[in-house]
Structure formats: C-alpha cells, structure tokens
Amino acid sequence: MNFNYGDSKLDFVKHRKKFFIFSGLLVIIGAILLSTVGLNLGIDFESGTKVELLSNESLTAERVYEEFAKIGLTPDNVLLAGDRSEMAYATFIDGEGVLSQAEILQVQRHFNASFGVEPNISTVTPTIGRELARNAFYSVIFAAIGIVIYVTIRFELLYGVAAIVALLHDAFFIITIFSITQMEVNLPFIAAVLTIVGYSINDTIVTFDRIRENLSYEKKVRGFEDLARVVNKSLIQTLARSINTVLTVVFAAAALLIFGGEAIRTFAFALLVGLVAGTYSSLFIAAQLWLVWKSKSLQKRRFKTAENEA
C-alpha cells in the first residue's frame, strides 16, 4: 500500500473539526458509561479470591459451578482455558469475596478429591487491591510525564502536549469499550494499555518527525495555510507506513485473541482496540491538534511583533 502526495486528493486537515467532534462524542459517551455502568473490575483491583483448577478431563462452566455448590460456594465468574478446556479459573469478588482459611482448605480438599489435582488459590485483600489500582494509575502517569519530557526535548512542547492528548484519547477509548463489553479489567489490561501507549507514541513520533522535516524545506511559514499544507503532506506521506504497520500488528493481536485462550483474552482484546484507536489518533488527532496550537502560537507571535514595532 502506498500513497503519492502529488497524485493524492486526500485532505485530512480540511476535516479536522469532524475528527475533533467524533472524538469529543466518544469521550462524552465514555464518561456517561463510566459514571453509570462502570467497569467490571477483576480481583486485581477489588478484593477477592481466584481459584485455578486443573482436571484430567474437559471441564464446563456448569460442572465447575456444580462442584463449588457441593461445598456451599458460588463463584462470581468461571473462565475455561487450555486446548481441551481442562483448566478453569473461578473468581469470588462479590458475596463470599475473600475466602477464609477454612474455606480455602475446604476447596483444596474437595477439588483434590474430585479432580485429582490440588487447585492453586490466590487472594487479594482490599488493601492490596487499592495498592495495585494506585500503582497502575501511577504507572500510566509516569509514562505520560516521561513521554512529554522526551518529546519536548526531541521536538518542542506543543508536540509533546499533542502526543499526550492523543495517548489519553487512546487509553480512554479502550476503557470505554471495556465499559460497554463489561470484560474483566485486570493486570493484563493495564499491560495492554501501557503497550498501546508505547506503540501509539512511536506512530505519532514518526508523523511529527515527517512534519518537522517538511517544515525545514519551507522557506517561510506565515500562518495556518502554510502549516496545514505541510501537515497534510506529512500525513499522506506517512499514511501507508501507518496502515501497513498497524495491520501487521493487528493480525498478531487477532491471532492471540482467537487462539490465545481465556487467560490472555483480555490482554489481546485491549491490544486490538488500542491499535485501532492509536492509529486513528496519530493520524487524525495529534497532528491536527499540533497544527491548531502552532498556528495560534504563530499568530500571537506576529501580533506581539507588530505591537512592539508600533
């Protein structure tokens, strides 16, 4: 796939307001969903217990629920894994929540007798859950600050701020989709978000680098029209690279989602959604925001120069 700027009639800058409105609507819808429906937080961010079961025969969710019912417990969720569904992950969040030591011993004895393999049981207390959630939030914030500092040194502050807005857009888009689908939000989800942050900033940097290169060829940049021409030219020149790159990664993420099993389904799905959002924001949000802010900066500088000369 290739796009020749000289032959192309694409004009991304002309439709920038449509992109801003579309993204603004997504943010509003996401905010409404998060304040009403919320997220399906896993035990990584809530207190609870996860029981990992292994059997010599194929399992079904109904069979797992029945086995727990025999000892008076009801898991909130059961996920099957393995080629023959011989593994199952049962989580307790609401209701029983964190199982007591007596209940854990009861679960171990029962499934050891039923399946012949002692289950692996892990618990997350409310304190650990809050600490994991706080650390996940800090990791995203520190990553964002590091990106702003790097891009500001490598380019300039406006590039860095535009890149961060685009990254926040990507992260919020993933969170919104998870609020709609009610898929479990756990530590693999955070890993996927941080992976997308790294991928998306790389894609954005490539576009910014081309803008800076094309700007260096301009004899004089007078205002918005000159900047818009450079930005549109740069976006068309990098469009084929962006599409080809993301398609390659999308195929890998889709393979993980289809064949990776339940254990990494959350990670693969978040990765897939983030790749689409990251490519969209790199092409239609980051560069367009920089264009608007840079043109206003040039305009202010021109007015200030005129006032000093008057």
XYZ file of C-alpha atoms in Angstrom, residues 18-19 44 48 63 68 79 94 98 104 138 160 177 183 188 191 206 223 239-240 250 265-266 270 280 286 290 306:
28
model
C -15.180 16.345 12.168
C -12.404 14.286 13.789
C -6.601 -7.479 40.896
C -11.382 -11.395 46.202
C -19.591 -28.582 36.070
C -18.447 -25.438 44.169
C -13.362 -18.956 32.775
C -18.979 -10.148 45.427
C -12.036 -13.177 50.090
C -9.638 -22.379 51.191
C 0.930 5.952 38.778
C 4.609 16.665 23.493
C -15.012 -0.254 25.069
C -14.957 -7.544 30.046
C -3.116 -7.831 31.790
C -0.169 -4.148 30.498
C 7.035 9.192 13.012
C 0.478 31.019 9.256
C -0.255 7.110 5.808
C 0.891 3.965 4.005
C -3.474 -6.278 14.254
C -8.095 -12.788 26.032
C -8.389 -9.525 27.973
C -7.431 -4.442 24.742
C -6.675 6.920 14.402
C -2.219 14.503 17.378
C -0.426 20.488 16.894
C 3.505 44.163 15.390
